[in-house]
Short mmCIF file of C-alpha atoms and ligand atoms in Angstrom, two decimals:
data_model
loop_
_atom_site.label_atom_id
_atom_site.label_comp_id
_atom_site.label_asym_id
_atom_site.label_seq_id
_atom_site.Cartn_x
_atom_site.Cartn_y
_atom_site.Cartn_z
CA UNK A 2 98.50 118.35 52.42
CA UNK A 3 100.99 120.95 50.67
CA UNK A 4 104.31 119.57 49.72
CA UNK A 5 107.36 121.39 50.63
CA UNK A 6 108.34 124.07 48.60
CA UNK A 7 112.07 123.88 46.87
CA UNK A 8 114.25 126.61 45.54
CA UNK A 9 117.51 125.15 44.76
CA UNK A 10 119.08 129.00 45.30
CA UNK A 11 117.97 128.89 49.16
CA UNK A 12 119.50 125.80 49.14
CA UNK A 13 122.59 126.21 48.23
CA UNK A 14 122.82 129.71 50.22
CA UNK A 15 121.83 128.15 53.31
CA UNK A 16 124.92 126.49 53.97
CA UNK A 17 127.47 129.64 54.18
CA UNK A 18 124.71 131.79 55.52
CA UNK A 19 124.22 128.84 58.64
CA UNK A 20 128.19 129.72 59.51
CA UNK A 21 127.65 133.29 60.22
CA UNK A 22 124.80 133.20 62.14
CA UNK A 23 126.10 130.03 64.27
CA UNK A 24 128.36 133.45 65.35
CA UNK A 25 126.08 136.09 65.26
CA UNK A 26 123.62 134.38 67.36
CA UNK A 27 125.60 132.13 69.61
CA UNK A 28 124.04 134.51 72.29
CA UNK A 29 120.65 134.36 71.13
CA UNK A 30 117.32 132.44 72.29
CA UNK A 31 114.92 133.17 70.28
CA UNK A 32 114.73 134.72 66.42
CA UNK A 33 112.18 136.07 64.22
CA UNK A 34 112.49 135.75 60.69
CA UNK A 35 110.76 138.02 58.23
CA UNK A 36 110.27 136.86 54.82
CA UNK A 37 110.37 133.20 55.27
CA UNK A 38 109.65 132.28 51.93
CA UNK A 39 109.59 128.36 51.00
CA UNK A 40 110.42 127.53 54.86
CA UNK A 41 113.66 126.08 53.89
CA UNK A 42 116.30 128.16 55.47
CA UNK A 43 113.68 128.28 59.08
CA UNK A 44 113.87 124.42 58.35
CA UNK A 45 117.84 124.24 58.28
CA UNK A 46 118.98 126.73 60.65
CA UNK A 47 116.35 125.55 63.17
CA UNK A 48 117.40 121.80 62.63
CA UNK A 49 121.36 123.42 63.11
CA UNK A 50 121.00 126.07 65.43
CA UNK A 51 119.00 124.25 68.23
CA UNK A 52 119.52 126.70 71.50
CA UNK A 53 117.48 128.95 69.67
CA UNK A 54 113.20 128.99 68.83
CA UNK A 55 112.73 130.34 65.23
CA UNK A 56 109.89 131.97 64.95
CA UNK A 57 108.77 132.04 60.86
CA UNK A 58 106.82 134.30 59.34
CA UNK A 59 105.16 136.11 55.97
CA UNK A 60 102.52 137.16 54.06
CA UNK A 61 99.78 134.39 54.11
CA UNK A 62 100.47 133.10 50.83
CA UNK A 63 103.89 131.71 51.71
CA UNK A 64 101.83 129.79 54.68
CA UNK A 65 100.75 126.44 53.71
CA UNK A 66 104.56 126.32 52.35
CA UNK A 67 106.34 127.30 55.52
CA UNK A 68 103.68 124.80 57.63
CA UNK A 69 104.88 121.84 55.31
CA UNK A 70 108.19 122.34 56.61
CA UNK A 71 107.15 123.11 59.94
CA UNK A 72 104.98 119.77 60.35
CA UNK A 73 107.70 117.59 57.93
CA UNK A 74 110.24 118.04 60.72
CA UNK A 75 108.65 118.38 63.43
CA UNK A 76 110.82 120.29 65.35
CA UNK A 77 110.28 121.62 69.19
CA UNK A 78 112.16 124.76 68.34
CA UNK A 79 110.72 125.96 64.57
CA UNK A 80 107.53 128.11 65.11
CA UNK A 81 104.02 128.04 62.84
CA UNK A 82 104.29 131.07 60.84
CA UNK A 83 103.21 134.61 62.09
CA UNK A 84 101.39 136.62 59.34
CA UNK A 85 103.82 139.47 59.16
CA UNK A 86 103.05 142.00 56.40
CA UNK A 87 106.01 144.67 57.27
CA UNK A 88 103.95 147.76 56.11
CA UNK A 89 101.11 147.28 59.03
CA UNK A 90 102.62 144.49 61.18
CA UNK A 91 103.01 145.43 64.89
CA UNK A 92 105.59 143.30 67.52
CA UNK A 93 105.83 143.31 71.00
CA UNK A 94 108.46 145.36 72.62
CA UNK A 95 111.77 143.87 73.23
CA UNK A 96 110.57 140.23 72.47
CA UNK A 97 113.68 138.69 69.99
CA UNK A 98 116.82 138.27 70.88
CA UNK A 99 117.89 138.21 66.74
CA UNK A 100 116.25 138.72 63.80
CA UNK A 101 116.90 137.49 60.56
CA UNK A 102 115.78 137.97 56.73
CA UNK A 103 116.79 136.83 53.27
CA UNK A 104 116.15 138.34 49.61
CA UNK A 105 113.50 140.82 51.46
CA UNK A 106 115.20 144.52 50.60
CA UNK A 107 115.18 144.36 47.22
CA UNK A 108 111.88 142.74 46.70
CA UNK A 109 109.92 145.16 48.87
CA UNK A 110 109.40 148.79 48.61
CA UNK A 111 111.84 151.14 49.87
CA UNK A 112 109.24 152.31 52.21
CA UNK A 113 108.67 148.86 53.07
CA UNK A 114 111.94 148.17 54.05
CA UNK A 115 111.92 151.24 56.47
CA UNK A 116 109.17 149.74 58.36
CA UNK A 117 111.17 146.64 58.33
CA UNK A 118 113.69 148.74 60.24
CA UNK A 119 111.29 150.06 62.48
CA UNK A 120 109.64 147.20 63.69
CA UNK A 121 112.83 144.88 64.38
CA UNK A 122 114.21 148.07 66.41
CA UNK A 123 110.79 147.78 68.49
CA UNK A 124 111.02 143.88 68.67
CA UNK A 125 114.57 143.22 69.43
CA UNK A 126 115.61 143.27 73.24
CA UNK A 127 118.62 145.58 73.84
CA UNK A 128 121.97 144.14 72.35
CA UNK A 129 119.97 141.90 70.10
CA UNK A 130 121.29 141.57 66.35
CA UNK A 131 119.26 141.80 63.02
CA UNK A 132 120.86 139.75 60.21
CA UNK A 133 119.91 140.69 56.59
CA UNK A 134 120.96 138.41 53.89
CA UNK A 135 120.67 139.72 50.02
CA UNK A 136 122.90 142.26 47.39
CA UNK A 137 123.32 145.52 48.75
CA UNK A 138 124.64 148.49 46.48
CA UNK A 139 127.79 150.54 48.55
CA UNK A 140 128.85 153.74 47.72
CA UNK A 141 125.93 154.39 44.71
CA UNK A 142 127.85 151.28 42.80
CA UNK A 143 126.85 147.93 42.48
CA UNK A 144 129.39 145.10 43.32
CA UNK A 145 129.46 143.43 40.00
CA UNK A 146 127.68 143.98 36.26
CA UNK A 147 125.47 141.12 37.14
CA UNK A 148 123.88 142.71 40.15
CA UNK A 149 123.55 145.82 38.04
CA UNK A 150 121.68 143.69 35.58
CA UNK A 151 119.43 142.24 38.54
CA UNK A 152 118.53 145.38 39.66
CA UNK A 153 117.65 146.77 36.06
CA UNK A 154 114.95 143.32 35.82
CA UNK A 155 113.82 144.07 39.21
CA UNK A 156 113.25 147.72 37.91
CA UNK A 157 111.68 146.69 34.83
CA UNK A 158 109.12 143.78 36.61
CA UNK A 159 108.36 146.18 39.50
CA UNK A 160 109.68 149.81 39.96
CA UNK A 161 109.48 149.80 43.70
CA UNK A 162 111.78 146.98 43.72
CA UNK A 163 115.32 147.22 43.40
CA UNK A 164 118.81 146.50 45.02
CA UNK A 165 119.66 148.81 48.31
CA UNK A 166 122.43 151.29 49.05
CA UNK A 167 123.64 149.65 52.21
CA UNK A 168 124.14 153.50 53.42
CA UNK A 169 120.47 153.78 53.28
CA UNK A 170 119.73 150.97 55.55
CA UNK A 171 122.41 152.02 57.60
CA UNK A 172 120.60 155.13 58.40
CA UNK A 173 117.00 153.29 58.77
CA UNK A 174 118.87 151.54 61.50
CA UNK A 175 120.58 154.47 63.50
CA UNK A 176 116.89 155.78 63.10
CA UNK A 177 115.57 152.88 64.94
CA UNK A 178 118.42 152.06 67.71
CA UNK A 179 121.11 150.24 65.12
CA UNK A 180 123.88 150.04 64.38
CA UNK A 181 125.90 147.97 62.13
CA UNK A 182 128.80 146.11 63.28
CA UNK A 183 129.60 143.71 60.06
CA UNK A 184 129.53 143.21 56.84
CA UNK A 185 130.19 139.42 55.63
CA UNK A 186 130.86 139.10 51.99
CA UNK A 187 128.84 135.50 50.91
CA UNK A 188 129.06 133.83 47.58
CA UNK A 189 127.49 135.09 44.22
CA UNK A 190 128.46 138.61 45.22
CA UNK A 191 125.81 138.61 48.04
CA UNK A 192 126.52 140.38 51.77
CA UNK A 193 125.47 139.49 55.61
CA UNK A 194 125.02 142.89 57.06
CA UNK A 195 124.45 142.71 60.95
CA UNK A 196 123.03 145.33 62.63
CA UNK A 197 123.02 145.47 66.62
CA UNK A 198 120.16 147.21 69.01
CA UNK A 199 122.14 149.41 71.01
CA UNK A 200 121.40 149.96 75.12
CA UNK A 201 119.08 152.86 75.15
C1 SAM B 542 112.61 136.63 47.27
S1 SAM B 542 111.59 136.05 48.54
C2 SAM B 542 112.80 135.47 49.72
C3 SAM B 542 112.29 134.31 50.51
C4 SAM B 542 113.32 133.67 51.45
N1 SAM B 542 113.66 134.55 52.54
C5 SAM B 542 114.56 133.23 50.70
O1 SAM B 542 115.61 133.83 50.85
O2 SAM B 542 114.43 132.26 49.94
C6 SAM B 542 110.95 137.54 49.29
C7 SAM B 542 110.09 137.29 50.50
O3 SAM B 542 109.69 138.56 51.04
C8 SAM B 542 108.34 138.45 51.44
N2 SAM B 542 107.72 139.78 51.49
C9 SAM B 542 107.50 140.63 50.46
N3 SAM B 542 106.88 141.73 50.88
C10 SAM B 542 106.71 141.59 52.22
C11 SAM B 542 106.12 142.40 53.24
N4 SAM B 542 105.56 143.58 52.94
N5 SAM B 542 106.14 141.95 54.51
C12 SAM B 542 106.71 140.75 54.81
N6 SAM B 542 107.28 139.94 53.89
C13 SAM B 542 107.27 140.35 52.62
C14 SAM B 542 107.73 137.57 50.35
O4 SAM B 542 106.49 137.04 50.71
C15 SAM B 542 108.81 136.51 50.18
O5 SAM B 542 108.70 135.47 51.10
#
């Protein structure tokens, strides 16, 4: 059997991210998370946020991870992990009532990120919200030297990697039904952008 996977960073972000989305999906049933990673944060919020099912999911490396946290608690309401490679995964129509991801944009491709956009504005139901989690750049600057350090080692390990102008995504959204309503500034000069699926 796998043992759980531990970053200490995801845990100590989970705790401020849990506040805003105890708002930002007060409303919601059901989420899907892309990028689940270790399984913590599904694990946590699932555990906190109980009106809603949290559907995890990822590339199929992260899976026997995600499934020891899965099993471990045992929860009715944290979902086996989908395998959900953004670039050719397809989701039915108008399924989620949220979505959420951490850390995602500036690991994955630019194009990558697009699709991201494109299948959460298929997936979530009209009004739903998509919560994104990570550094963003605004207005072609970075919020601090040290994110403009982290996106030079992203650069350098991968160039398709790298930090997000915020405008960008903001425009992958209106091209795919959203629009953002909030920006949360989070500790160690991270952001919660939310992004809401506007009535057709
Ligand atoms: C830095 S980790 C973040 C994990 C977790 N969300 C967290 O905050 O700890 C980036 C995650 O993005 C996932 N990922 C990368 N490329 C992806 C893709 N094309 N489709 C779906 N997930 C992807 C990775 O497998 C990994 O779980």
């Amino acid at each position: 059997m796998t043992d759980k996977p531990f970053s200490e960073y995801a845990d100590r972000n989970a705790a401020p991210i849990l506040e805003v989305l105890r708002d930002e999906f007060s409303a919601a049933s059901s989420v899907i998370e892309i990028g689940s990673g270790t399984g913590q944060h599904a694990a946590r919020f699932a555990a906190a946020l109980t009106h809603l099912q949290w559907q995890t999911s990822d590339l199929p490396e992260n899976h026997d991870g995600i499934n020891a946290w899965v099993r471990s608690l045992g929860l009715d309401n944290l979902l086996p992990p989908l395998t959900l490679d953004v670039r050719i995964a397809s989701l039915p129509g108008e399924s989620y009532d949220a979505a959420f991801s951490a850390n995602t944009a500036h690991i994955m491709s630019i194009g990558s990120v697009e699709k991201m956009f494109s299948l959460l504005g298929c997936t979530l139901k009209e009004g739903g919200v998509f919560c994104l989690y990570g550094p963003f750049r605004q207005a072609g600057e970075f919020n601090t030297q040290s994110n403009a350090g982290f996106h030079e080692s992203l650069r350098s390990r991968d160039p398709a990697m790298g930090i997000r102008d915020l405008e960008s995504l903001d425009q992958f959204g209106v091209a795919n039904g959203m629009v953002r309503l909030r920006l949360y500034a989070m500790p160690a000069n991270n952001h919660i952008a939310v992004w809401k699926k506007a009535s057709a």
